[in-house]
mmCIF file of C-alpha atoms in Angstrom:
data_model
loop_
_atom_site.group_PDB
_atom_site.id
_atom_site.type_symbol
_atom_site.label_atom_id
_atom_site.label_comp_id
_atom_site.label_asym_id
_atom_site.label_seq_id
_atom_site.Cartn_x
_atom_site.Cartn_y
_atom_site.Cartn_z
ATOM 1 C CA MET A 14 6.754 0.171 -11.858
ATOM 2 C CA SER A 15 9.505 2.736 -12.377
ATOM 3 C CA GLN A 16 6.835 5.472 -12.606
ATOM 4 C CA MET A 17 5.319 4.360 -9.299
ATOM 5 C CA GLU A 18 8.774 4.261 -7.691
ATOM 6 C CA SER A 19 9.400 7.820 -8.869
ATOM 7 C CA TRP A 20 6.049 9.004 -7.478
ATOM 8 C CA LEU A 21 6.683 7.267 -4.144
ATOM 9 C CA THR A 22 10.161 8.768 -3.878
ATOM 10 C CA ASP A 23 8.795 12.243 -4.649
ATOM 11 C CA GLY A 24 5.929 11.834 -2.145
ATOM 12 C CA ASP A 25 3.260 12.125 -4.860
ATOM 13 C CA VAL A 26 1.353 8.888 -4.120
ATOM 14 C CA GLN A 27 -1.662 9.197 -1.823
ATOM 15 C CA ARG A 28 -3.251 5.797 -2.353
ATOM 16 C CA LEU A 29 -2.812 2.550 -4.265
ATOM 17 C CA ALA A 30 -5.793 0.328 -4.978
ATOM 18 C CA LEU A 31 -5.638 -3.163 -6.427
ATOM 19 C CA VAL A 32 -9.027 -3.931 -7.938
ATOM 20 C CA VAL A 33 -10.060 -7.526 -8.671
ATOM 21 C CA SER A 34 -12.892 -7.747 -11.210
ATOM 22 C CA GLY A 35 -14.811 -10.642 -12.702
ATOM 23 C CA ILE A 36 -14.023 -11.007 -16.402
ATOM 24 C CA ASP A 37 -17.468 -12.386 -17.292
ATOM 25 C CA SER A 38 -19.564 -10.128 -15.037
ATOM 26 C CA GLY A 39 -17.356 -7.025 -15.145
ATOM 27 C CA GLU A 40 -18.143 -6.521 -11.444
ATOM 28 C CA THR A 41 -15.595 -5.390 -8.899
ATOM 29 C CA LEU A 42 -15.261 -8.297 -6.456
ATOM 30 C CA GLU A 43 -12.403 -7.121 -4.231
ATOM 31 C CA ARG A 44 -10.654 -3.792 -3.695
ATOM 32 C CA TRP A 45 -7.360 -3.781 -1.811
ATOM 33 C CA GLN A 46 -6.535 -0.235 -0.751
ATOM 34 C CA PHE A 47 -3.220 1.061 0.574
ATOM 35 C CA ASN A 48 -3.285 4.675 1.835
ATOM 36 C CA VAL A 49 0.163 6.231 1.724
ATOM 37 C CA SER A 50 1.036 9.281 3.792
ATOM 38 C CA VAL A 51 4.376 11.052 3.797
ATOM 39 C CA ASP A 52 5.836 12.181 7.101
ATOM 40 C CA ASN A 53 5.845 15.984 6.918
ATOM 41 C CA GLY A 54 9.041 16.077 8.965
ATOM 42 C CA THR A 55 11.012 14.791 6.003
ATOM 43 C CA ASP A 56 11.787 16.284 2.637
ATOM 44 C CA GLY A 57 11.051 12.982 0.904
ATOM 45 C CA SER A 58 14.668 11.960 0.480
ATOM 46 C CA VAL A 59 15.975 8.712 1.884
ATOM 47 C CA GLU A 60 19.263 8.065 3.597
ATOM 48 C CA ILE A 61 20.500 4.546 4.248
ATOM 49 C CA SER A 62 23.521 4.288 6.479
ATOM 50 C CA ARG A 63 25.517 1.603 8.253
ATOM 51 C CA ALA A 64 25.522 1.740 12.047
ATOM 52 C CA GLY A 65 27.492 -0.127 14.679
ATOM 53 C CA ASN A 66 31.094 -0.498 15.787
ATOM 54 C CA ASP A 67 31.607 -4.099 14.781
ATOM 55 C CA GLU A 68 31.094 -5.132 11.135
ATOM 56 C CA ASN A 69 29.253 -8.265 12.256
ATOM 57 C CA LYS A 70 26.861 -6.225 14.404
ATOM 58 C CA SER A 71 26.234 -3.379 11.964
ATOM 59 C CA HIS A 72 22.793 -2.840 10.521
ATOM 60 C CA ASN A 73 21.167 -0.569 7.966
ATOM 61 C CA VAL A 74 19.229 2.434 9.220
ATOM 62 C CA ILE A 75 16.637 4.222 7.111
ATOM 63 C CA LYS A 76 15.820 7.786 7.996
ATOM 64 C CA GLY A 77 14.287 10.824 6.383
ATOM 65 C CA ASN A 78 16.004 14.184 6.456
ATOM 66 C CA ILE A 79 14.546 16.507 9.086
ATOM 67 C CA ILE A 80 13.260 19.993 8.258
ATOM 68 C CA ASP A 81 13.111 22.802 10.868
ATOM 69 C CA ASN A 82 14.645 20.490 13.486
ATOM 70 C CA LYS A 83 11.276 18.735 13.964
ATOM 71 C CA ALA A 84 11.498 15.172 15.229
ATOM 72 C CA THR A 85 10.112 12.727 12.711
ATOM 73 C CA LYS A 86 6.793 11.210 13.686
ATOM 74 C CA MET A 87 7.880 7.730 12.719
ATOM 75 C CA GLY A 88 11.471 7.919 13.944
ATOM 76 C CA LYS A 89 14.462 6.011 12.617
ATOM 77 C CA LYS A 90 13.922 2.401 11.686
ATOM 78 C CA THR A 91 16.320 -0.258 10.606
ATOM 79 C CA VAL A 92 15.776 -1.992 7.308
ATOM 80 C CA LYS A 93 15.061 -5.175 9.288
ATOM 81 C CA GLU A 94 12.304 -3.437 11.291
ATOM 82 C CA VAL A 95 10.676 -2.178 8.089
ATOM 83 C CA HIS A 96 10.988 -5.624 6.469
ATOM 84 C CA ASP A 97 9.443 -7.257 9.555
ATOM 85 C CA GLU A 98 6.424 -4.923 9.374
ATOM 86 C CA ILE A 99 6.002 -5.579 5.652
ATOM 87 C CA GLN A 100 6.267 -9.344 6.238
ATOM 88 C CA ALA A 101 3.550 -9.091 8.914
ATOM 89 C CA ILE A 102 1.144 -7.383 6.531
ATOM 90 C CA ILE A 103 1.926 -9.907 3.778
ATOM 91 C CA ARG A 104 1.119 -12.719 6.233
ATOM 92 C CA GLN A 105 -2.165 -10.995 7.087
ATOM 93 C CA ILE A 106 -3.036 -10.586 3.398
ATOM 94 C CA THR A 107 -2.272 -14.277 2.834
ATOM 95 C CA ALA A 108 -4.438 -15.246 5.827
ATOM 96 C CA SER A 109 -7.366 -13.238 4.428
ATOM 97 C CA VAL A 110 -8.398 -16.274 2.381
ATOM 98 C CA THR A 111 -10.099 -17.467 5.576
ATOM 99 C CA PHE A 112 -12.759 -14.734 5.377
ATOM 100 C CA LEU A 113 -12.856 -13.638 1.737
ATOM 101 C CA PRO A 114 -15.534 -15.237 -0.448
ATOM 102 C CA LEU A 115 -14.336 -17.673 -3.085
ATOM 103 C CA LEU A 116 -14.065 -16.085 -6.526
ATOM 104 C CA ASN A 117 -16.135 -18.305 -8.810
ATOM 105 C CA GLU A 118 -15.257 -16.741 -12.144
ATOM 106 C CA PRO A 119 -12.100 -15.842 -14.042
ATOM 107 C CA CYS A 120 -10.759 -12.529 -12.754
ATOM 108 C CA SER A 121 -8.536 -9.686 -13.843
ATOM 109 C CA PHE A 122 -6.966 -6.932 -11.811
ATOM 110 C CA ASP A 123 -6.202 -3.251 -12.236
ATOM 111 C CA LEU A 124 -3.842 -1.105 -10.222
ATOM 112 C CA LEU A 125 -5.219 2.350 -9.463
ATOM 113 C CA ILE A 126 -2.738 4.969 -8.286
ATOM 114 C CA TYR A 127 -4.024 8.153 -6.668
ATOM 115 C CA THR A 128 -1.452 10.958 -6.868
ATOM 116 C CA ASN A 129 -1.167 14.607 -5.921
ATOM 117 C CA THR A 130 -2.462 16.970 -8.589
ATOM 118 C CA SER A 131 1.104 18.210 -9.109
ATOM 119 C CA ALA A 132 2.371 14.759 -10.161
ATOM 120 C CA VAL A 133 3.449 14.403 -13.778
ATOM 121 C CA VAL A 134 1.347 11.632 -15.335
ATOM 122 C CA PRO A 135 2.489 9.954 -18.581
ATOM 123 C CA LYS A 136 0.099 10.434 -21.507
ATOM 124 C CA LYS A 137 -0.400 6.673 -21.932
ATOM 125 C CA TRP A 138 -1.972 6.495 -18.448
ATOM 126 C CA ALA A 139 -5.749 6.939 -18.234
ATOM 127 C CA ASP A 140 -8.207 8.081 -15.587
ATOM 128 C CA SER A 141 -10.392 5.361 -14.149
ATOM 129 C CA ASP A 142 -13.552 4.776 -12.198
ATOM 130 C CA PRO A 143 -12.647 4.205 -8.500
ATOM 131 C CA CYS A 144 -14.289 0.737 -8.730
ATOM 132 C CA TYR A 145 -16.081 0.942 -5.379
ATOM 133 C CA ILE A 146 -18.187 -2.027 -4.279
ATOM 134 C CA MET A 147 -21.763 -1.323 -3.219
ATOM 135 C CA ASN A 148 -23.104 -3.258 -0.192
ATOM 136 C CA SER A 149 -19.638 -4.427 0.731
ATOM 137 C CA GLN A 150 -17.730 -5.611 3.761
ATOM 138 C CA GLU A 151 -14.576 -3.783 4.744
ATOM 139 C CA VAL A 152 -11.692 -5.168 6.803
ATOM 140 C CA LYS A 153 -8.906 -2.921 8.013
ATOM 141 C CA LEU A 154 -5.511 -4.595 7.845
ATOM 142 C CA ARG A 155 -2.220 -3.800 9.567
ATOM 143 C CA SER A 156 -0.329 -0.607 8.948
ATOM 144 C CA PHE A 157 3.389 -0.242 8.516
ATOM 145 C CA THR A 158 5.757 2.681 8.588
ATOM 146 C CA THR A 159 9.155 3.498 7.266
ATOM 147 C CA SER A 160 10.910 6.608 8.481
ATOM 148 C CA PHE A 161 9.183 8.673 5.805
ATOM 149 C CA HIS A 162 6.008 6.808 4.719
ATOM 150 C CA LYS A 163 3.066 5.370 6.610
ATOM 151 C CA VAL A 164 0.876 2.831 4.822
ATOM 152 C CA ASP A 165 -2.610 1.931 6.061
ATOM 153 C CA SER A 166 -4.320 -0.953 4.329
ATOM 154 C CA MET A 167 -7.757 -2.472 3.984
ATOM 155 C CA VAL A 168 -9.716 -4.807 1.787
ATOM 156 C CA THR A 169 -13.284 -4.301 0.631
ATOM 157 C CA TYR A 170 -15.175 -7.228 -0.833
ATOM 158 C CA LYS A 171 -18.606 -8.093 -2.105
ATOM 159 C CA GLU A 172 -20.712 -9.787 0.526
ATOM 160 C CA LYS A 173 -21.233 -13.479 -0.113
ATOM 161 C CA ASP A 174 -25.029 -13.160 0.174
ATOM 162 C CA GLU A 175 -25.022 -10.727 -2.729
ATOM 163 C CA TRP A 176 -23.393 -13.209 -5.096
ATOM 164 C CA GLU A 177 -25.420 -15.332 -7.418
ATOM 165 C CA LEU A 178 -24.551 -18.941 -6.691
#
């Protein structure tokens, strides 16, 4: 996780994919994808400051540093605003059980991290197949933004009719 944090901080992560595979079949059953884009108006660094005149009314503000006096696309957001957006997507992920097919076999998961070619990758990490699902359904989920990252999410899953029951 510390490697992923470093890549996110440096703006090297393009996409994260959580792949759920059947242990017995070896098939990819679900693929949760999170596309990460860095706001080009920031240099990747994060600044958290306290705002407000009254201690009881102060709040944290997250913002990216601005280059060439360009306004950031995502603007300043409070930590609470970012947390609220993340909570909304977590609720949507949790609610996805209403449309995802039941997984009828023991499963494992892999985390695939797509980085820029300039990212330094530890030697113990290995390249992987993208684990795409043929004849799948795809559902786009909510997006959320911080002041320097935008994350779009979706889930791809094997159609129920394709499963052997």
